[in-house]
Tab-separated table of C-alpha atoms (C1' of nucleotides) in Angstrom:
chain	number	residue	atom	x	y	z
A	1	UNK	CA	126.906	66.160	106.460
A	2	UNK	CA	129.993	66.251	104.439
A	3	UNK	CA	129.917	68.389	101.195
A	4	UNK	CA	130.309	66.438	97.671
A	5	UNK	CA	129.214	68.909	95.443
A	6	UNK	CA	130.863	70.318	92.528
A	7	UNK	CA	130.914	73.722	90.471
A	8	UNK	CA	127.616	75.721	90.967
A	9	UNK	CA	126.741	77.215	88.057
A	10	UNK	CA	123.042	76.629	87.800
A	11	UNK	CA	120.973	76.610	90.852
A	12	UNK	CA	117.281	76.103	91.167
A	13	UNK	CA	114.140	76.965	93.382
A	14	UNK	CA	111.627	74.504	94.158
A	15	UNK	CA	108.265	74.961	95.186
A	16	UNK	CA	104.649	73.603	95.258
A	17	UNK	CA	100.814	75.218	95.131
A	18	UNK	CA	97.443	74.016	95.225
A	19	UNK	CA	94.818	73.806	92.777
A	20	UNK	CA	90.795	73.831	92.896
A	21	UNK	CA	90.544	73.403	96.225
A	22	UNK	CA	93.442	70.975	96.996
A	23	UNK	CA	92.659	68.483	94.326
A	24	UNK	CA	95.357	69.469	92.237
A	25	UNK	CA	99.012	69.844	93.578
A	26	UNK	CA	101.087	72.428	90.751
A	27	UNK	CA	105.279	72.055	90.959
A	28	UNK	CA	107.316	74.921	89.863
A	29	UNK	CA	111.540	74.785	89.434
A	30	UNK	CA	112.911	77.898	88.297
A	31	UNK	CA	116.873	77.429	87.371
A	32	UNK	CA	118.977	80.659	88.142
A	33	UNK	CA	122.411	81.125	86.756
A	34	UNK	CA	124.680	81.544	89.864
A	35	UNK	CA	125.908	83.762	91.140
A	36	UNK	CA	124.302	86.129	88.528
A	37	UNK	CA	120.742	84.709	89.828
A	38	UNK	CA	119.187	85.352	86.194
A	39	UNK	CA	116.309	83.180	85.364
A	40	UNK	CA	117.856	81.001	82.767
A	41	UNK	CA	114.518	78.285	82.139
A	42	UNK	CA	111.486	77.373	84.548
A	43	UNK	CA	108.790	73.941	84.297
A	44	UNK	CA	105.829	73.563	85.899
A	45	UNK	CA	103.837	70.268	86.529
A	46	UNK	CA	100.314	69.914	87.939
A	47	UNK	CA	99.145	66.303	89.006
A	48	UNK	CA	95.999	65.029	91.130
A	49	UNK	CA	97.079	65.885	94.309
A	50	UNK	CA	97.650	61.880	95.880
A	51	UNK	CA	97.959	62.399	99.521
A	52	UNK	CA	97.203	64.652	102.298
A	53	UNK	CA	98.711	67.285	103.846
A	54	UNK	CA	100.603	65.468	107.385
A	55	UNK	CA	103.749	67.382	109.184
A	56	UNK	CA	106.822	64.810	109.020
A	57	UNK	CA	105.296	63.498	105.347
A	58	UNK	CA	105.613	66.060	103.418
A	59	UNK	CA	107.545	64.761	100.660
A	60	UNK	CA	104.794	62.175	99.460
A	61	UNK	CA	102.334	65.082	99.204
A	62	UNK	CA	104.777	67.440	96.935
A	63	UNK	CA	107.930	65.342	95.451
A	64	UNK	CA	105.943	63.416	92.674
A	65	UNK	CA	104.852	66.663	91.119
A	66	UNK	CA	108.449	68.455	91.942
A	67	UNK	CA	109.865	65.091	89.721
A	68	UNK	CA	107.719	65.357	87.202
A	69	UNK	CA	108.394	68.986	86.984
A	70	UNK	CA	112.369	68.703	87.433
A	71	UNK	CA	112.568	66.025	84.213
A	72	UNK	CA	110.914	68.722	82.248
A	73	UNK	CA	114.098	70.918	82.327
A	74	UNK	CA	116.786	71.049	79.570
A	75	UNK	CA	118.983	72.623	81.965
A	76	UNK	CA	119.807	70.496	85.022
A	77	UNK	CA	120.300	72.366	87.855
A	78	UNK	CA	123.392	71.593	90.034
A	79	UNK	CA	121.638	72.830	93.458
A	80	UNK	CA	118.525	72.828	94.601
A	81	UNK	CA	117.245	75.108	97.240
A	82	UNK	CA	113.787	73.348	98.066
A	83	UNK	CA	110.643	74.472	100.263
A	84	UNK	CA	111.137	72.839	103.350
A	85	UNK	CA	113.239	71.333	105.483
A	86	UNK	CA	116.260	68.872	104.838
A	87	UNK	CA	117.122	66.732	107.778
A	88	UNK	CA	115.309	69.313	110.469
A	89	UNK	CA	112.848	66.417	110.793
A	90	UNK	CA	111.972	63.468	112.951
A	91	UNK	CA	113.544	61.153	110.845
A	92	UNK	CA	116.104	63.558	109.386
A	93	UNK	CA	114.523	63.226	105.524
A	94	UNK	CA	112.584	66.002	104.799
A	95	UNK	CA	111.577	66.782	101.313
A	96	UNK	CA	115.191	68.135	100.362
A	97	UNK	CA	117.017	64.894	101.296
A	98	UNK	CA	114.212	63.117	99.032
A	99	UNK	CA	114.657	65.282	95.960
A	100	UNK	CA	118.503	64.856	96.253
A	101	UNK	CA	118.380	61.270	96.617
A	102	UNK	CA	115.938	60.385	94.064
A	103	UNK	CA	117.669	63.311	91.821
A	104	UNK	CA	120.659	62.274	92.640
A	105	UNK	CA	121.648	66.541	92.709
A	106	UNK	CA	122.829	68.219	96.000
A	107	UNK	CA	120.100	70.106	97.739
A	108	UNK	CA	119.429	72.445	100.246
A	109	UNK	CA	116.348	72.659	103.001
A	110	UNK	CA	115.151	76.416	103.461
A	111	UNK	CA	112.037	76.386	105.170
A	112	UNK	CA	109.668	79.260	106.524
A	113	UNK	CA	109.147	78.018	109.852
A	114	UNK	CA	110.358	75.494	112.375
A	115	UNK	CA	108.975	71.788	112.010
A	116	UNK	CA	110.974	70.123	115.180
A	117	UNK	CA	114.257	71.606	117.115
A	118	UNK	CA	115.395	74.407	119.823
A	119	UNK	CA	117.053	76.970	118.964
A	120	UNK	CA	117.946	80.634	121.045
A	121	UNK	CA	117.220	84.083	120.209
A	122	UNK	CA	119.035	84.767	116.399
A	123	UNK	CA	120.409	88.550	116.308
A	124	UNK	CA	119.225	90.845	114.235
A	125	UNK	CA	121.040	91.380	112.010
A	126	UNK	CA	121.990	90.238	107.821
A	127	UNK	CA	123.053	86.826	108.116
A	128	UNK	CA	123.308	85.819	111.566
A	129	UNK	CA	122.512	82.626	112.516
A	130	UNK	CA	122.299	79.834	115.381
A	131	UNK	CA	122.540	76.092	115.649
A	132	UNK	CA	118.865	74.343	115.828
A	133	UNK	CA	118.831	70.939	118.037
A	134	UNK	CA	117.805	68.524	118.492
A	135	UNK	CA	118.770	67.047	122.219
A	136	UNK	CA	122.842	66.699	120.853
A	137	UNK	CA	122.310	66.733	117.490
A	138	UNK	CA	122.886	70.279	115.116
A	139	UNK	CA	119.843	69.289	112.638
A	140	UNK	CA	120.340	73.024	110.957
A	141	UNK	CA	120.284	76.582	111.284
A	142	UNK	CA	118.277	79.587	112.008
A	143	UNK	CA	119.076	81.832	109.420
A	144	UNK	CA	118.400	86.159	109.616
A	145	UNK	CA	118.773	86.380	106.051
A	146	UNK	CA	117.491	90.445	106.235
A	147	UNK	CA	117.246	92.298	109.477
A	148	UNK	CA	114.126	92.826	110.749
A	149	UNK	CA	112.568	90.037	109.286
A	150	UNK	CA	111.708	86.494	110.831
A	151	UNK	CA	114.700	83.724	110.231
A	152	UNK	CA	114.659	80.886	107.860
A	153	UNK	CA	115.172	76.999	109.180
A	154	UNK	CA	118.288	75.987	106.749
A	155	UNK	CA	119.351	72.355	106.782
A	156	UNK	CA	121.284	70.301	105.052
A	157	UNK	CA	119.799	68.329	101.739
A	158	UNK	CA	122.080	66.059	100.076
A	159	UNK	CA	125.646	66.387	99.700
A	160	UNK	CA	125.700	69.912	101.542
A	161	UNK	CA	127.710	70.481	104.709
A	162	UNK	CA	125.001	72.984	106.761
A	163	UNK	CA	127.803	75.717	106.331
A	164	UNK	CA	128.044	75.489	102.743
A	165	UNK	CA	123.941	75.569	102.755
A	166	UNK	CA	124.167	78.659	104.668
A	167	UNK	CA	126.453	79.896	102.375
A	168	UNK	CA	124.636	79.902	99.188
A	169	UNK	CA	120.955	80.688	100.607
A	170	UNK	CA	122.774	83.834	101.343
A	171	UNK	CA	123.861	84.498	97.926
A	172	UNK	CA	120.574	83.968	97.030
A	173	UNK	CA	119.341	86.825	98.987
A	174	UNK	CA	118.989	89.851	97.423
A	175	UNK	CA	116.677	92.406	98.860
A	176	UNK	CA	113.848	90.193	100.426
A	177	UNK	CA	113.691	87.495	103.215
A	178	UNK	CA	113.776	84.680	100.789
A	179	UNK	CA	116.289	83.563	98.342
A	180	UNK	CA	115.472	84.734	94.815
A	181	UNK	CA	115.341	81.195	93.729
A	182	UNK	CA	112.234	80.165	96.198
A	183	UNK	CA	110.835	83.712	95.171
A	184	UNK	CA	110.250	82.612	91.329
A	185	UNK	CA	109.847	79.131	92.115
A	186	UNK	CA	106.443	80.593	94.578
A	187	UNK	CA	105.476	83.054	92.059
A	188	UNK	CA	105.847	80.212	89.259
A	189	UNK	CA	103.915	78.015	91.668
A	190	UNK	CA	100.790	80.010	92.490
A	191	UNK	CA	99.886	80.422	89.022
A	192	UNK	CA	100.374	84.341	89.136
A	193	UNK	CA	102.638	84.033	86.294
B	1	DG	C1'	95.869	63.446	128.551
B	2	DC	C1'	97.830	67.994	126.473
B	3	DG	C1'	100.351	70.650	122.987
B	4	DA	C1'	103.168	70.808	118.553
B	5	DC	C1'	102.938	70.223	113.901
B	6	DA	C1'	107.583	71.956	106.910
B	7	DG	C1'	103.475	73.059	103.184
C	1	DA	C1'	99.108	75.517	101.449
C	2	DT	C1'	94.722	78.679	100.714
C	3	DC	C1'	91.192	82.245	101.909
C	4	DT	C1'	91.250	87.529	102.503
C	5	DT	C1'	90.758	93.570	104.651
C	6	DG	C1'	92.956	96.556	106.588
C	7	DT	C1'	97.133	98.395	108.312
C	8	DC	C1'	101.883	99.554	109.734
C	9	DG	C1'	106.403	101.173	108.145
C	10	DC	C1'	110.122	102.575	104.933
DNA sequence: GCGACAG
DNA sequence: ATCTTGTCGC
């Protein structure tokens, strides 16, 4: 994927919870200044959850809430790092190439662990990463983004070249495995604050 | 038919 | 994701 993004000077976290037993799905974006990573302004949305958990559809179980939350915001960010993949997927659409397209702002998969593709044996060390496939096809990376801790699946979004992606999950990353924008957007997310 | 399977 | 005790390591 090409890059068409412009000056960064606001980038966000995105990330979803789960309410009373699953019944209620709870949004949380949390803008950082970049590259300063300060919280700058944070919304949270909570909807009747409206459709299960199913690998591959991801995005109709967590992007209405995300919206809801992201139109909340009086600061709109310019990137979004989202939790999840980007076009690591079947159909190469994860949640972070549905955000960006119905957002219209450039976005970034980083997700946890691996939903489809190969990949070899990442070194460890800060910041290494390898190519994941897909039979030909780079679909994204696996990401050390701390040594001695397990890699992150980065992929493209919308309007994000996978280098560029890996480029500013990494300036994310402070002193934990995940960027500091997923790490308020989760904490914003499971209620705990 | 048997695994794999973002959050 | 969520539910949860103990435990290993810096």
């Amino acid at each position: 994927m090409r890059d068409c993004l412009g000056e960064v000077r606001w980038i966000a976290g995105v990330d979803v919870g789960f309410e009373r037993r699953n019944t209620v799905t709870r949004a949380a974006v949390a803008v950082l200044s970049f590259p300063d990573l300060e919280l700058e302004e944070y919304a949270i949305s909570r909807r009747p959850t409206g459709f299960p958990y199913v690998p591959g559809l991801l995005s109709f179980r967590e992007a209405p809430a995300v919206l809801e939350a992201l139109e909340k915001l009086r600061q709109l960010p310019d990137l979004l790092l989202c939790d999840g993949q980007g076009i690591a997927h079947p159909r190469r659409f994860g949640i972070a190439c549905h955000l960006g397209i119905l957002t219209g702002i450039p976005s970034i998969g980083v997700a946890k662990t691996r939903l489809i593709g190969r990949h070899g044996k990442v070194p460890d060390e800060r910041g290494s990463w390898l190519p994941l496939c897909d039979g030909d096809e780079v679909i994204g990376a696996v990401l050390r983004s701390r040594q001695g801790v397990k890699p992150l699946f980065v992929s493209s979004g919308h309007c994000v070249s996978l280098e560029t992606a890996l480029q500013y999950v990494m300036a994310c990353v402070t002193r934990f495995r995940l960027p500091e924008t997923t790490r308020w957007a989760h904490r914003l997310a499971s209620g705990s604050c």
